[in-house]
Structure formats: structure tokens, C-alpha cells
Short mmCIF file of C-alpha atoms in Angstrom, two decimals:
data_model
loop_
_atom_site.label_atom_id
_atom_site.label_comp_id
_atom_site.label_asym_id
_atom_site.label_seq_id
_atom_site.Cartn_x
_atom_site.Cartn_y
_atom_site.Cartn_z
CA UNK J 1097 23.32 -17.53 4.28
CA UNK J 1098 24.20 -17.18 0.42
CA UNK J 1099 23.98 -20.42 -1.24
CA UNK J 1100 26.42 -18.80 -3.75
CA UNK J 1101 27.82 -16.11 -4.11
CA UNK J 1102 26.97 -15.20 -8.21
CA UNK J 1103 23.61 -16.45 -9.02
CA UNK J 1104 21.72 -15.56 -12.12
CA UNK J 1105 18.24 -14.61 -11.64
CA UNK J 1106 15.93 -17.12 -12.26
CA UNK J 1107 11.97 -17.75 -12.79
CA UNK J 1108 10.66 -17.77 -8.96
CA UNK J 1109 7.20 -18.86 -10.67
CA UNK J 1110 5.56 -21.96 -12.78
CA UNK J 1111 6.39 -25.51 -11.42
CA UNK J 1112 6.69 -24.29 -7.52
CA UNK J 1113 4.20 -21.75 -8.02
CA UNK J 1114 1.61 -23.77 -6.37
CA UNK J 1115 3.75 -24.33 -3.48
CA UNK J 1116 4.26 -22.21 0.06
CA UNK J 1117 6.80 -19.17 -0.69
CA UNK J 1118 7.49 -16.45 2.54
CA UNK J 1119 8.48 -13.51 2.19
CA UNK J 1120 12.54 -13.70 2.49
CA UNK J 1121 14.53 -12.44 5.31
CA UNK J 1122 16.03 -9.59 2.49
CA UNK J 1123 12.58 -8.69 1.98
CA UNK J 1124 11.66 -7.83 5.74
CA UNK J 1125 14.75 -5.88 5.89
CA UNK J 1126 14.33 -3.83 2.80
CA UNK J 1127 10.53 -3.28 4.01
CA UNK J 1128 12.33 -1.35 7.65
CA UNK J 1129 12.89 1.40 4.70
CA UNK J 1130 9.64 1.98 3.91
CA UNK J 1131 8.42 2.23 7.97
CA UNK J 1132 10.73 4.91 7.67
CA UNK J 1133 9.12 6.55 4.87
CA UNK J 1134 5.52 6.28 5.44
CA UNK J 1135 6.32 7.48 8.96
CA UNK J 1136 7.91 10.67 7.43
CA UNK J 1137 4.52 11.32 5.07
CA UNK J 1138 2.63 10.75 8.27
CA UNK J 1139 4.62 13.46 9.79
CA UNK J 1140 4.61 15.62 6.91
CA UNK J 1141 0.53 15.45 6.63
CA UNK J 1142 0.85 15.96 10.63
CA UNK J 1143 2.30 18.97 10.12
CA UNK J 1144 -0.59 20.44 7.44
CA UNK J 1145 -3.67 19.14 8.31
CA UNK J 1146 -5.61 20.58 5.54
CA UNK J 1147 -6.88 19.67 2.12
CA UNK J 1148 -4.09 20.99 0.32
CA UNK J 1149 -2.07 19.25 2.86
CA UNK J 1150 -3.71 15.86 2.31
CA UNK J 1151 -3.24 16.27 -1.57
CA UNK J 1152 0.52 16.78 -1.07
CA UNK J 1153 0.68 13.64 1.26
CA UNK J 1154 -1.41 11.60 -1.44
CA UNK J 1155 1.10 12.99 -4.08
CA UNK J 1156 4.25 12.10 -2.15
CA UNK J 1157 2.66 8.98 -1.09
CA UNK J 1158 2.10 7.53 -4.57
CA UNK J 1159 5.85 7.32 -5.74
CA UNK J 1160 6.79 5.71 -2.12
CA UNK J 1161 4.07 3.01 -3.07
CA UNK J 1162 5.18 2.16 -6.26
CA UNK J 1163 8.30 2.05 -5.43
CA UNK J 1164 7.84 -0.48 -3.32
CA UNK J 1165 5.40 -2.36 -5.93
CA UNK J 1166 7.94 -2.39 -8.77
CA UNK J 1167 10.84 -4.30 -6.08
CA UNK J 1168 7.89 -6.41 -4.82
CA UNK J 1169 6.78 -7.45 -8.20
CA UNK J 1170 10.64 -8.16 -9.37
CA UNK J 1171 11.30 -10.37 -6.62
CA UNK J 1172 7.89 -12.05 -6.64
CA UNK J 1173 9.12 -13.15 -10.44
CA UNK J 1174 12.97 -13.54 -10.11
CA UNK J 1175 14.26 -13.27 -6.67
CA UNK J 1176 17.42 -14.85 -6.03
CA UNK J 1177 19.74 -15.10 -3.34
CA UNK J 1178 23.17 -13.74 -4.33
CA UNK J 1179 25.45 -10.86 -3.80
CA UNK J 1180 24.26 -8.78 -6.70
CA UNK J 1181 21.10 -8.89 -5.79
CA UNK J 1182 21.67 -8.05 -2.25
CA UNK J 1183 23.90 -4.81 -3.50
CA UNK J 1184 21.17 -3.77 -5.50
CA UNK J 1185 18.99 -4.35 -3.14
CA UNK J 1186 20.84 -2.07 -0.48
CA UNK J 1187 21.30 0.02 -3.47
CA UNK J 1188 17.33 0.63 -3.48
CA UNK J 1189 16.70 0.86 -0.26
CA UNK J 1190 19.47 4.20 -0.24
CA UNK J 1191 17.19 5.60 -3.16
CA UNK J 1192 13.64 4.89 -0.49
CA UNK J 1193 15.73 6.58 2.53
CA UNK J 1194 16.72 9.75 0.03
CA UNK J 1195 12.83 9.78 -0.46
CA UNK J 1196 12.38 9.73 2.80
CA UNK J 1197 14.38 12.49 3.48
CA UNK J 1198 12.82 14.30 0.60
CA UNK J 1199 9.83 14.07 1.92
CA UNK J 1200 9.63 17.47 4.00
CA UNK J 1201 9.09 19.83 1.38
CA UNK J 1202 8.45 17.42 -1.17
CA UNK J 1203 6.64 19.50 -3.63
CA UNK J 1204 8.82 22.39 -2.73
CA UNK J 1205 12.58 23.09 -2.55
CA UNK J 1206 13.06 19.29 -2.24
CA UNK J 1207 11.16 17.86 -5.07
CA UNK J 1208 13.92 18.23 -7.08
CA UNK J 1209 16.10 15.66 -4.95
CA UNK J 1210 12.67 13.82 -4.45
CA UNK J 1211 12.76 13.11 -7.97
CA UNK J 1212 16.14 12.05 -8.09
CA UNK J 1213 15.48 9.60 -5.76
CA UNK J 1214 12.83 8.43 -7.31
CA UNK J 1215 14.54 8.08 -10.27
CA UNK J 1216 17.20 6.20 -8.88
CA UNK J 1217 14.85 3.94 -7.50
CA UNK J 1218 13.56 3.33 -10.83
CA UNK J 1219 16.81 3.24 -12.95
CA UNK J 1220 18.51 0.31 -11.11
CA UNK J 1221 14.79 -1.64 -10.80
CA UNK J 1222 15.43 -1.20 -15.04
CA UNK J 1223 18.91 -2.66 -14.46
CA UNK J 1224 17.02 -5.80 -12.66
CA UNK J 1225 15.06 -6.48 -15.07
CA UNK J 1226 17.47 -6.18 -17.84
CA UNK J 1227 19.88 -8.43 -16.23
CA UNK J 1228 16.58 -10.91 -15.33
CA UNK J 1229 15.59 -11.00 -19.29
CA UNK J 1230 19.46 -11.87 -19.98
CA UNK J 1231 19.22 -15.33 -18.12
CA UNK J 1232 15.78 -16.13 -18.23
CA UNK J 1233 14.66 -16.18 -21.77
CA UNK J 1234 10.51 -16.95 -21.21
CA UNK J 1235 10.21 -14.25 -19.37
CA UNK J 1236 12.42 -11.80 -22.15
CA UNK J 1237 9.36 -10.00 -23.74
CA UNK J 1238 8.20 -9.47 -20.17
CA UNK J 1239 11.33 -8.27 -19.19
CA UNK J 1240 11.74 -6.04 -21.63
CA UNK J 1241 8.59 -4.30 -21.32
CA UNK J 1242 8.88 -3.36 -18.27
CA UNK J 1243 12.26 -2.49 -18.88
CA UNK J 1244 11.61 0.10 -21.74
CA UNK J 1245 8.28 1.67 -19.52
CA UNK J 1246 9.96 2.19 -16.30
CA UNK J 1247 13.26 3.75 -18.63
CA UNK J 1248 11.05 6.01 -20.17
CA UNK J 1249 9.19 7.05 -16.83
CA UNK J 1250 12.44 7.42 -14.75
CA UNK J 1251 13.86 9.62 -17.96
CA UNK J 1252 10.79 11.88 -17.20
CA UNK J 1253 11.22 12.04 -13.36
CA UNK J 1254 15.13 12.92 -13.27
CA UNK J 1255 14.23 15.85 -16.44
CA UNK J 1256 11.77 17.02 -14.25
CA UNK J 1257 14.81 17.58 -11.43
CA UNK J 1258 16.39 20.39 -13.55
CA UNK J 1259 13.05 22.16 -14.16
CA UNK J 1260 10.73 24.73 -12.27
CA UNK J 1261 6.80 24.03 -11.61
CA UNK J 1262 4.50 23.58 -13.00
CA UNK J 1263 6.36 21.83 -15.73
CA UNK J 1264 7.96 19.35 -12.90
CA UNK J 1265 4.81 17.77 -11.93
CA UNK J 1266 3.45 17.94 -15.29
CA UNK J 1267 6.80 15.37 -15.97
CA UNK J 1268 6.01 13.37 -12.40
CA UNK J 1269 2.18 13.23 -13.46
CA UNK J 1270 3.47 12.07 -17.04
CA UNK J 1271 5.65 9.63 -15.50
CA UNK J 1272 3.67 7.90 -13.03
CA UNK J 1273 1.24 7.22 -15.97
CA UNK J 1274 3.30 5.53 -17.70
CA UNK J 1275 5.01 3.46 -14.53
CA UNK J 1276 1.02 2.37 -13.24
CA UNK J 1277 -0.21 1.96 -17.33
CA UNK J 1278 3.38 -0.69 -18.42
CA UNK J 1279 2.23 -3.35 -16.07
CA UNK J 1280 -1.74 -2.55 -17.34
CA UNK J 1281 -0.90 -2.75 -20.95
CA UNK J 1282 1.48 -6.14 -20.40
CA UNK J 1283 -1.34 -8.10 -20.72
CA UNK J 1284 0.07 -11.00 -23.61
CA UNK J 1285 3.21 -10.88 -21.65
CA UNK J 1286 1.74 -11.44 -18.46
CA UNK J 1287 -0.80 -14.07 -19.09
CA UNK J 1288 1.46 -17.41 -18.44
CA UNK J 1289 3.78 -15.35 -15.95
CA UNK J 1290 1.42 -14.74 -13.46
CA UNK J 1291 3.20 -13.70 -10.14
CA UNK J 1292 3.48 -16.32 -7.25
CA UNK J 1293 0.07 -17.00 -5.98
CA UNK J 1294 0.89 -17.19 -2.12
CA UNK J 1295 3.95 -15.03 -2.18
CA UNK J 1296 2.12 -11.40 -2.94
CA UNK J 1297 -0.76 -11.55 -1.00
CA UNK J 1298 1.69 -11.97 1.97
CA UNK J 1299 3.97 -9.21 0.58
CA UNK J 1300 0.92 -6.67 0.31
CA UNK J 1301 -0.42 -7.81 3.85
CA UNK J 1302 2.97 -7.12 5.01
CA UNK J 1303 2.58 -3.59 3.55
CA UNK J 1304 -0.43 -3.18 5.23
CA UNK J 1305 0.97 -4.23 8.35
CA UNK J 1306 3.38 -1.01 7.91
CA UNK J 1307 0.77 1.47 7.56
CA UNK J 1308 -1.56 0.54 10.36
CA UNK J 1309 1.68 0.27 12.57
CA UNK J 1310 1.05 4.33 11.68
CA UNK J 1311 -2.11 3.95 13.56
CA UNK J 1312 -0.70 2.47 16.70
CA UNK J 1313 1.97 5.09 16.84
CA UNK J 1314 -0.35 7.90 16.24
CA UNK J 1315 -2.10 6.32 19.47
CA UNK J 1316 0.87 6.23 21.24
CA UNK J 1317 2.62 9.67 20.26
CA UNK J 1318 -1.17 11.54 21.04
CA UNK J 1319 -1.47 10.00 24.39
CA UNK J 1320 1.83 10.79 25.36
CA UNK J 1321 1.61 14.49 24.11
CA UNK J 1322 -1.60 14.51 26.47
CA UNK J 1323 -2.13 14.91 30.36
CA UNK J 1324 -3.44 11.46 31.12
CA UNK J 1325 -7.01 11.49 32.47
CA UNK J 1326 -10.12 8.89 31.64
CA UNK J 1327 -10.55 10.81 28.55
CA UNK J 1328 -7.64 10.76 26.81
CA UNK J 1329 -7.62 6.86 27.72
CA UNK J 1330 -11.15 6.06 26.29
CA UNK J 1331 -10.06 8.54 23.28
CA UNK J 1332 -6.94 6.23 23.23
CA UNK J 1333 -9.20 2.95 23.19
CA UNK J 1334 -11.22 4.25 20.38
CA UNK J 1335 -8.17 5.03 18.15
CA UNK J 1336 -7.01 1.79 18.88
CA UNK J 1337 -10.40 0.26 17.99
CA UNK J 1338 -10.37 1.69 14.48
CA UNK J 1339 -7.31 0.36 13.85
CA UNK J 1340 -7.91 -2.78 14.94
CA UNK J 1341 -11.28 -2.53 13.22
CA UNK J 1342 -9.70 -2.21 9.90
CA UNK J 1343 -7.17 -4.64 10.35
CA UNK J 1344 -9.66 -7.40 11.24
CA UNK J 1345 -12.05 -6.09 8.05
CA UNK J 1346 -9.02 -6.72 5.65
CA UNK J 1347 -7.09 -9.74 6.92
CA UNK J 1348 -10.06 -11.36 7.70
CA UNK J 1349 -11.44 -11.47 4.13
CA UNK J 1350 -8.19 -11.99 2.76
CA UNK J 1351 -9.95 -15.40 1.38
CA UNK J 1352 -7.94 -17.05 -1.96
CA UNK J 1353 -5.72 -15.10 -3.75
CA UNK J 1354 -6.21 -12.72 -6.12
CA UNK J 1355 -3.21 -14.27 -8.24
CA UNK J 1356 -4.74 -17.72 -8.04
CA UNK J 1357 -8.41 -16.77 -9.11
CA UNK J 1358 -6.47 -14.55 -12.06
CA UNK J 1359 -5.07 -17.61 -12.87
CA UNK J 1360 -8.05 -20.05 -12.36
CA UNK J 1361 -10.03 -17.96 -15.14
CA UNK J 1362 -7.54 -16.38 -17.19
CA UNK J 1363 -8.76 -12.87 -16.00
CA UNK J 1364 -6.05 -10.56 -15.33
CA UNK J 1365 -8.19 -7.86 -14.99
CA UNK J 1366 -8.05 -9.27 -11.82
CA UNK J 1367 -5.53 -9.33 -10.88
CA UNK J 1368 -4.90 -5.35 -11.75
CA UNK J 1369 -8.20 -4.21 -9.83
CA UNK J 1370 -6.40 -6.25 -6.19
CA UNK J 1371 -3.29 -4.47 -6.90
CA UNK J 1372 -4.56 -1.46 -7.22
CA UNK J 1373 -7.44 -0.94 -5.05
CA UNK J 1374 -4.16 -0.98 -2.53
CA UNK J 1375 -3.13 2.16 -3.33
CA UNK J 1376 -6.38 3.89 -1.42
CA UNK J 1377 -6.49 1.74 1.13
CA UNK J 1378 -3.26 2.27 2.37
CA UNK J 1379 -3.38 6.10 1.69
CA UNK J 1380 -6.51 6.21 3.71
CA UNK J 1381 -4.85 3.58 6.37
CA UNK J 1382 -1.81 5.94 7.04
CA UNK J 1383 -4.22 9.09 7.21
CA UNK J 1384 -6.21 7.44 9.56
CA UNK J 1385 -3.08 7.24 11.92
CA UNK J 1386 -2.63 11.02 11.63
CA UNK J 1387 -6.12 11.98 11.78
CA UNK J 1388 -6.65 9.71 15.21
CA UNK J 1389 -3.28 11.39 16.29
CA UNK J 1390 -4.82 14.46 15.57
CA UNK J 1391 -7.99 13.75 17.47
CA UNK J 1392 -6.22 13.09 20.57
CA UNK J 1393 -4.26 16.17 20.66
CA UNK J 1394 -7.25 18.40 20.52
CA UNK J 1395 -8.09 20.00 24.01
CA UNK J 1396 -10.65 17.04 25.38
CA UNK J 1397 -13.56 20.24 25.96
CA UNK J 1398 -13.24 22.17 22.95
CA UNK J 1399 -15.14 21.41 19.78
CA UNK J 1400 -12.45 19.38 17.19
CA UNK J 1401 -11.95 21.97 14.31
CA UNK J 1402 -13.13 21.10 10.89
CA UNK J 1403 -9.89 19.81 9.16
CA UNK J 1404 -8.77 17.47 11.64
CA UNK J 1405 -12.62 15.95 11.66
CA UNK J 1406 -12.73 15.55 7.78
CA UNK J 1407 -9.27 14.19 8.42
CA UNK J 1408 -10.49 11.24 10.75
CA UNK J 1409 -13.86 10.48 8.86
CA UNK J 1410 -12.34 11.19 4.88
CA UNK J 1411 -9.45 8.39 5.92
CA UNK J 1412 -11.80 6.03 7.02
CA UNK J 1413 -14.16 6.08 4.99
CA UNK J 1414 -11.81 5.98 1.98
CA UNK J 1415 -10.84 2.52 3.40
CA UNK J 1416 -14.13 1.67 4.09
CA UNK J 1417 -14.50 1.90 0.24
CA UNK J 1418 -11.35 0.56 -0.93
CA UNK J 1419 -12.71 -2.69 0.86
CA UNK J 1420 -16.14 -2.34 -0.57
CA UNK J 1421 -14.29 -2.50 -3.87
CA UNK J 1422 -11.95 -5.40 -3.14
CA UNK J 1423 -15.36 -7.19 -2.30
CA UNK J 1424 -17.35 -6.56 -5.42
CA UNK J 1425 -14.64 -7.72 -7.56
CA UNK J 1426 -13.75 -10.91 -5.73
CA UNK J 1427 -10.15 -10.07 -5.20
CA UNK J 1428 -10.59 -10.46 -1.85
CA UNK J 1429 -13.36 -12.96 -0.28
CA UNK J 1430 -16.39 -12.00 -2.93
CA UNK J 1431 -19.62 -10.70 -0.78
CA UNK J 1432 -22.31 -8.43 -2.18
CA UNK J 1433 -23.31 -8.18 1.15
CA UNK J 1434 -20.44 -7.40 2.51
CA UNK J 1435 -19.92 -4.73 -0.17
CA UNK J 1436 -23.01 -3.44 0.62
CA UNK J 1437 -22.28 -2.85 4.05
CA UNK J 1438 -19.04 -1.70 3.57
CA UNK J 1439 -20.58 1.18 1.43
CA UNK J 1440 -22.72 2.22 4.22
CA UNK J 1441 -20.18 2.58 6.46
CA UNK J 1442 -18.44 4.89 4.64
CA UNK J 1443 -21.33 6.86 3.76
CA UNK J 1444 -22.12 6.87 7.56
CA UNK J 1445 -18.07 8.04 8.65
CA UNK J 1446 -18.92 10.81 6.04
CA UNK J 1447 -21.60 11.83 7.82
CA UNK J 1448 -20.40 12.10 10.88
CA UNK J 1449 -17.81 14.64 9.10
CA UNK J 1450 -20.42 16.17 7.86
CA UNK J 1451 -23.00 17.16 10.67
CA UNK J 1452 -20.32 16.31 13.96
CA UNK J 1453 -19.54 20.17 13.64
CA UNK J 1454 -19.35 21.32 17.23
CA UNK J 1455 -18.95 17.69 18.69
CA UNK J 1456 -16.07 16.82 21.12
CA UNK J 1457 -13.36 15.29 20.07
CA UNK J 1458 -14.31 11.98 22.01
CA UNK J 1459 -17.63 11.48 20.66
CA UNK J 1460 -16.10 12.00 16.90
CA UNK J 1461 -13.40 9.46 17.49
CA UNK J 1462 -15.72 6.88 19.27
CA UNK J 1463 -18.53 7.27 17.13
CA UNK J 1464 -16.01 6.64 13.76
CA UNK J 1465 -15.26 3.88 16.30
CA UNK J 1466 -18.54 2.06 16.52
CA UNK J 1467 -19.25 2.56 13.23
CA UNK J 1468 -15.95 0.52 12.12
CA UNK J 1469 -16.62 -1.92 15.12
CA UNK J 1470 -20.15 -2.55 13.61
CA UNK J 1471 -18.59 -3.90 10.62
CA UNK J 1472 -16.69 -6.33 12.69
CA UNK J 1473 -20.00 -7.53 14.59
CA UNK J 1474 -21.41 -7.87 11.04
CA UNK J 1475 -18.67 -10.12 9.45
CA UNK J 1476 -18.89 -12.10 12.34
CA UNK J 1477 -22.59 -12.55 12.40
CA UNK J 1478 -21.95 -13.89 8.53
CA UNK J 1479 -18.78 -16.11 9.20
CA UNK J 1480 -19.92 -19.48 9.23
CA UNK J 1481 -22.35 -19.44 6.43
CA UNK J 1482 -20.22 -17.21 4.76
CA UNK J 1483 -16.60 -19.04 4.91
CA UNK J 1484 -19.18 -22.50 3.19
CA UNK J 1485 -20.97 -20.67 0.42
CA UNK J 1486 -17.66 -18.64 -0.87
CA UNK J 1487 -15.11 -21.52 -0.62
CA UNK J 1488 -14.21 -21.29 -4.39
CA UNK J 1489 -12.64 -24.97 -4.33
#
């Protein structure tokens, strides 16, 4: 229930940004938009399971990501309960659902209402952040930043509406530069407005939570597409297993924030390599779902064809190394070791792309399976000793 019903926004960060902050009820509604979206790229790379396919979903995927990012990152800083914000809120989550719809022929006849979507998106994010800067005057050359960098992106993305290719994308690949390169170039604005330390990581583990609910559906959809026999069920396990596989592997290591070690040692750089070592690992978490979904619709006895193998073992893999990454920088629990033998795993899913031609689809799945499940047995086989020698306090 409103407190109020016309509250300025306000600094969400500083002298209670030590203390616990949850993710608002707002804020799990406006996420229900975005299951709706990455379901729709998970259809649309369904539907062309092929590298040009998988380039369109990445391309798609980006703005969808960032989109949510930018609100994230807003609310993180200035969220506050009151009717404006809840309007532009809904407001936002109309211009995510017109993505959505967009999706299906993104890159073709729809890109132009894509990128008026996107734009939309964008423009009233601006608005936010104008009206944020106009009541809270520490955070003004912030504000304003931001402000100007997303204008000047959005500009770019609804021009590119009223063009033909390939000058469009050349305007989308101009504009997400400059949306991902503002918050990278903010650094002196940045530095004592670091975002809520317990707030975010909860907000991207949310995010998370969306795309690996991909993974379960994918299990779910192929399975019911399927005659059920003992192997479509152990195919079924195995799918399952990956997922869970990667969901133990990242919330596992979650350790301290990123946000609060930023903070701790002044390194921002830090806090830039968490936030955007996301944007593979979900990519490759929501391809996963499609490419076990894709697995299990393959007759059991016939061999699975190339693309729908380099599907499975390219998705996992690329969040196999996402985590490595997230490791070797420390932005989630730091572990050389445990970068190490992230690394090999994804070498070893590769692998299995690369010489499993002719295998059933069974022994592709479970063998991308054990691999991922190894990784499991390994953390666990570390976690005592482990959880004493990286405790940063």
C-alpha cells in the first residue's frame, strides 16, 4: 500500500545502504514482463536452430537485457513508492510486452516496431532520471549523465524505425554502444553512488531465476511433445540435471557482493566486469533451455543433427565460461581453482560438440550432463576449506 500518493524520488543508497533491502513487490511484478519476453526469444531461436538463428536470438536478446538493467539500476538508486512511479512503471512494462511481441521477426518486418519499443523503453527511463536529478541534487551529475547517453541512444533506435537495413542495425549497433559505454564512462559520478550492496545481487539472481525457468519449461514442453518411454524420461532427468547443475554453480558462489567489494577497494572496475559478465551467462542460460528442448524432440534412435548438438554444448559451455570469468575477477566467490575448472568444462562441452557427431541424442544430453554435474561434485569436494580461506571479512 502507497505510503503517499506523490513522492519525490529519493536516494535509496548511503546511510541504509549497509542494511537488508528486497526486491519490492513492484519489482516482481514488472519482472512477469520479462518471463514473457525471454520466453518469446526462446521460441523464436526454437523456431531457427541454426547459427544465423542463434545470432538473431543474441541480437534480440541484448536490448531485452538492458532494458531490464537500465529499470533495475534506476530503482536500485531511487526507487520510491508512489503513483508516478507506479504509472511509469506500467508504462515500461507496455514498452517490454511491445518487444515481446516484436520479437517474431525481429530483424525483419518487425524491427521497425522492435525499435520503437525499445525506444520507448528508453525515453521514459530518461524521463526517470530527469525527474530523479530534479529532487535529489547529489546524485544531479549522475543523473544527468545517464540522462543525456540513454537520450542520445534512444534518438538513434527510433531513427533507425524509419530506415531500411543495413543502415537500421548500423543505428541499433551505434546505439547499444553508447547505452552499455554511459554507465562505463560514469566513473567520477559513480564512485560515492555505488548501487545498494544487497539489493542487486538479489535483483540479478532474480533474473537468473527467469532464464533457467526457460530450462525447466524446455523440459517440460519436450517431454510432453514426446511418446513417454524410459528414454525420453532419463533424457528428461538429464535436462533437468543441467539446469539444476548451473543453478547450483552460480547461486552457490554467489559469495559477497560485487557492489560491496567495489566499494571496499574503490574499484569499480568491478563492479562493471559482475554486471556484465551477465549478459553471456544468461544468453547461454536461455539457449540452454532451447537446445535441451531441442534434444528431447529428436527421434530417441536417430543420430541428433549437427545444429541442435552445437546448440546444447555452445550454450553450456558459454556459461561454463561466463562463470569461469565471474571467478577470476572475484565478483563472485574468487577461486583460481574454481576458474580453472570451470574452463575445462567448457572446453570439455565443446568437445563433445565437436566429435559426438553420430551420437544419440541421450548420450549427448547426459554426457553435457555429467560433465556439468562434475562441477557440482567438485565445488562440493572444496566447500569447507573453501567457504574459510575466501571469507573476505
Amino acid at each position: 500500500m502507497m505510503k503517499t500518493w506523490l513522492q519525490p524520488p529519493r536516494l535509496r543508497i548511503g546511510e541504509d545502504s549497509e542494511g537488508e533491502r528486497h526486491a519490492t513487490w513492484l519489482e516482481l511484478f514488472y519482472d512477469l514482463v520479462f518471463v514473457v519476453a525471454v520466453s518469446q526469444l526462446a521460441h523464436n531461436l526454437n523456431d531457427d536452430v541454426s547459427l544465423s538463428g542463434f545470432c538473431g536470438f543474441v541480437v534480440l536478446f541484448i536490448p531485452v537485457w538492458w532494458s531490464w538493467i537500465g529499470t533495475t539500476l534506476y530503482a536500485n538508486r531511487f526507487d520510491t513508492d508512489d503513483i508516478v512511479h507506479r504509472i511509469l512503471t506500467a508504462m515500461q512494462m507496455l514498452a517490454i510486452a511491445a518487444l515481446a511481441v516484436n520479437v517474431h521477426h525481429g530483424l525483419a518486418e518487425n524491427a521497425p516496431g522492435f525499435a520503437l519499443a525499445y525506444a520507448a523503453g528508453r525515453a521514459l527511463l530518461v524521463f526517470e532520471y530527469i525527474r530523479a536529478g530534479k529532487h535529489v541534487s547529489v546524485a544531479r551529475s549522475l543523473t544527468n549523465y545517464y540522462a543525456r547517453g540513454f537520450a542520445i541512444a534512444a534518438l538513434l533506435w527510433l531513427i533507425s524505425a524509419f530506415v531500411s537495413p543495413p543502415l537500421r542495425f548500423i543505428l541499433w549497433a551505434f546505439g547499444l554502444i553508447i547505452d552499455f559505454a554511459t554507465p562505463l564512462t560514469a566513473r567520477k559520478f559513480i564512485t560515492g553512488l555505488l548501487p545498494h550492496a544487497a539489493h542487486l545481487p538479489e535483483r540479478f539472481g532474480l533474473f537468473t531465476i527467469i532464464v533457467l525457468g526457460e530450462a525447466i519449461i524446455a523440459v517440460v514442453d519436450g517431454v510432453s511433445e514426446q511418446e513417454w518411454d524410459i528414454g525420453s524420461a532419463i533424457a528428461a532427468v538429464f535436462g533437468l540435471s543441467i539446469a539444476f547443475s548451473l543453478w547450483w554453480l552460480y547461486f552457490d558462489n554467489i559469495g559477497v557482493s560485487a557492489v560491496q567489494r567495489a566499494r571496499n577497494e574503490g574499484r569499480i572496475a568491478v563492479l562493471n566486469a559482475w554486471l556484465y559478465t551477465h549478459l553471456p551467462l544468461v544468453i547461454g542460460i536461455a539457449a540452454t533451455g532451447v537446445g535441451v528442448e531441442q534434444v528431447l524432440l529428436t527421434e530417441a534412435n536417430v543420430a541428433l543433427p549437427t545444429p541442435q548438438r552445437w546448440l546444447l554444448c555452445g550454450a553450456v559451455a558459454l556459461c561454463l565460461l561466463a562463470l569461469a570469468i565471474l571467478h577470476r575477477t572475484g565478483t563472485i566467490v574468487y577461486c583460481k581453482i574454481r576458474t580453472k575448472y570451470r574452463l575445462i568444462a567448457a572446453v570439455l562441452v565443446l568437445l563433445i560438440g565437436l566429435i559426438g557427431v553420430g551420437w544419440l541424442p541421450i548420450v549427448v544430453i547426459g554426457s553435457v550432463a555429467f560433465v556439468c554435474g562434475t562441477q557440482v561434485i567438485q565445488d562440493l569436494r572444496q566447500s569447507r576449506p573453501f567457504t574459510r580461506l575466501s571469507d573476505p571479512e
